[in-house]
């Protein structure tokens, strides 16, 4: 039919060459997805079963990222979320109901704790916290209504490595599921499913993105049953990840092995060097014996990444510890980690429930891709200034 130019803006007959092939995954953005006929219209979230139905459930770009993460983690299916914290809250919403009990390690990423305390409790969920070192002793925190046990290993900032298989055994015996924040290991250095975990999440914001310029999360299930529960909840919560961000994450995956290797080597060099410095009481790096749960890291992990903490000697005041961070030149101050830029953040755990008594003396470092000698020199000048 003949078309007015205004109609052509929407329904074009313009032609381009076919046969384009590229190494990059194309970015496909969509809310509306077209159906071939009236009878085939359906709002079903499981596009693996019924084909594409709506942008909320992912375009081919989103699903490509999901499939790649799932392949790396060895799961059944993966869902991509707009950020790591969204993955955490979606897991809780999918697998808990009023009257259920959830157990969370005291060392967990703080917004995970806050979601439980501020939201789950409001909806009638019984929230309990357990020491990250509990292992099989987590049994004493169980009640008949315990349904979900969170693990995060190593823990945020205080870096306790958990005995995940021992926790999983107790949980499974009690009919509870184990969910895990596997962000530190980038989903590759700790095989969560082989160690008894049922559902994993990662902040892809960190090592998969790798360049501090996107926010994404993933949730991977071990089986179809958990996948159905998760997908049905995701449909109703309605949090869709941006295909543009997914394409950046897909690019990040291609270089992740070399980034991780360089970051692991530099972080180890600096952790060992820092453990010899007189200003430092303790280095909390999972690959060092001074880190709680180091034996589980040795047993269960295939590598380490670039985030670890140092605890200063008791003689240093809060102002001095903050002064150390401020004095650093290459290390920048800021949240989120796993990018190419080294970061340092001072924490004060004086009032934090369940955390070891490091008080104001703990600083978390994120090691980036700068030359390790320059990073050491930067740390050295900032430590020397403390004297
Ligand atoms: C261990 C851990 N899990 C989850 C998140 C949340 O990820 P996002 O910032 O993508 O929401 C973070 C972010 O710092 C984190 O450190």
mmCIF file of C-alpha atoms and ligand atoms in Angstrom, residues 82-88 108-112 152 154-156 181-184 201-206 214-217 335-337 364, ligand 1:
data_model
loop_
_atom_site.group_PDB
_atom_site.id
_atom_site.type_symbol
_atom_site.label_atom_id
_atom_site.label_comp_id
_atom_site.label_asym_id
_atom_site.label_seq_id
_atom_site.Cartn_x
_atom_site.Cartn_y
_atom_site.Cartn_z
ATOM 1 C CA UNK A 82 19.201 -4.486 37.268
ATOM 2 C CA UNK A 83 21.741 -4.763 40.112
ATOM 3 C CA UNK A 84 23.183 -7.081 42.725
ATOM 4 C CA UNK A 85 20.974 -5.765 45.513
ATOM 5 C CA UNK A 86 17.917 -6.385 43.318
ATOM 6 C CA UNK A 87 19.051 -10.002 42.969
ATOM 7 C CA UNK A 88 19.245 -10.266 46.769
ATOM 8 C CA UNK A 108 26.726 -10.220 55.110
ATOM 9 C CA UNK A 109 26.732 -7.228 52.724
ATOM 10 C CA UNK A 110 24.952 -4.548 54.787
ATOM 11 C CA UNK A 111 22.023 -3.839 52.387
ATOM 12 C CA UNK A 112 21.236 -7.585 52.448
ATOM 13 C CA UNK A 152 28.355 -14.960 51.586
ATOM 14 C CA UNK A 154 34.118 -14.358 52.158
ATOM 15 C CA UNK A 155 31.918 -11.968 54.123
ATOM 16 C CA UNK A 156 31.784 -8.291 53.209
ATOM 17 C CA UNK A 181 26.181 -14.254 47.329
ATOM 18 C CA UNK A 182 29.076 -15.471 45.170
ATOM 19 C CA UNK A 183 30.230 -12.047 43.975
ATOM 20 C CA UNK A 184 33.759 -12.089 45.461
ATOM 21 C CA UNK A 201 23.546 -14.546 43.043
ATOM 22 C CA UNK A 202 26.269 -12.208 41.911
ATOM 23 C CA UNK A 203 26.580 -8.482 41.570
ATOM 24 C CA UNK A 204 27.705 -8.490 37.906
ATOM 25 C CA UNK A 205 28.413 -4.843 38.655
ATOM 26 C CA UNK A 206 31.737 -6.089 40.028
ATOM 27 C CA UNK A 214 27.307 -0.504 35.030
ATOM 28 C CA UNK A 215 24.948 -2.069 37.563
ATOM 29 C CA UNK A 216 23.646 -5.607 37.018
ATOM 30 C CA UNK A 217 22.955 -8.738 39.004
ATOM 31 C CA UNK A 335 31.820 2.192 47.004
ATOM 32 C CA UNK A 336 31.587 -0.721 44.655
ATOM 33 C CA UNK A 337 34.688 -2.642 43.740
ATOM 34 C CA UNK A 364 38.941 -2.405 52.843
HETATM 35 C C1 LIG B 1 28.970 -8.663 48.178
HETATM 36 C C2 LIG B 1 28.040 -7.754 47.448
HETATM 37 N N1 LIG B 1 26.842 -8.223 47.075
HETATM 38 C C3 LIG B 1 25.954 -7.430 46.453
HETATM 39 C C4 LIG B 1 26.246 -6.127 46.141
HETATM 40 C C5 LIG B 1 25.192 -5.260 45.489
HETATM 41 O O1 LIG B 1 25.476 -5.051 44.164
HETATM 42 P P1 LIG B 1 24.935 -3.755 43.377
HETATM 43 O O2 LIG B 1 25.806 -2.620 43.776
HETATM 44 O O3 LIG B 1 25.051 -4.172 41.948
HETATM 45 O O4 LIG B 1 23.509 -3.575 43.793
HETATM 46 C C6 LIG B 1 27.482 -5.599 46.493
HETATM 47 C C7 LIG B 1 27.821 -4.188 46.176
HETATM 48 O O5 LIG B 1 28.703 -3.592 46.738
HETATM 49 C C8 LIG B 1 28.401 -6.421 47.183
HETATM 50 O O6 LIG B 1 29.593 -5.956 47.589
#
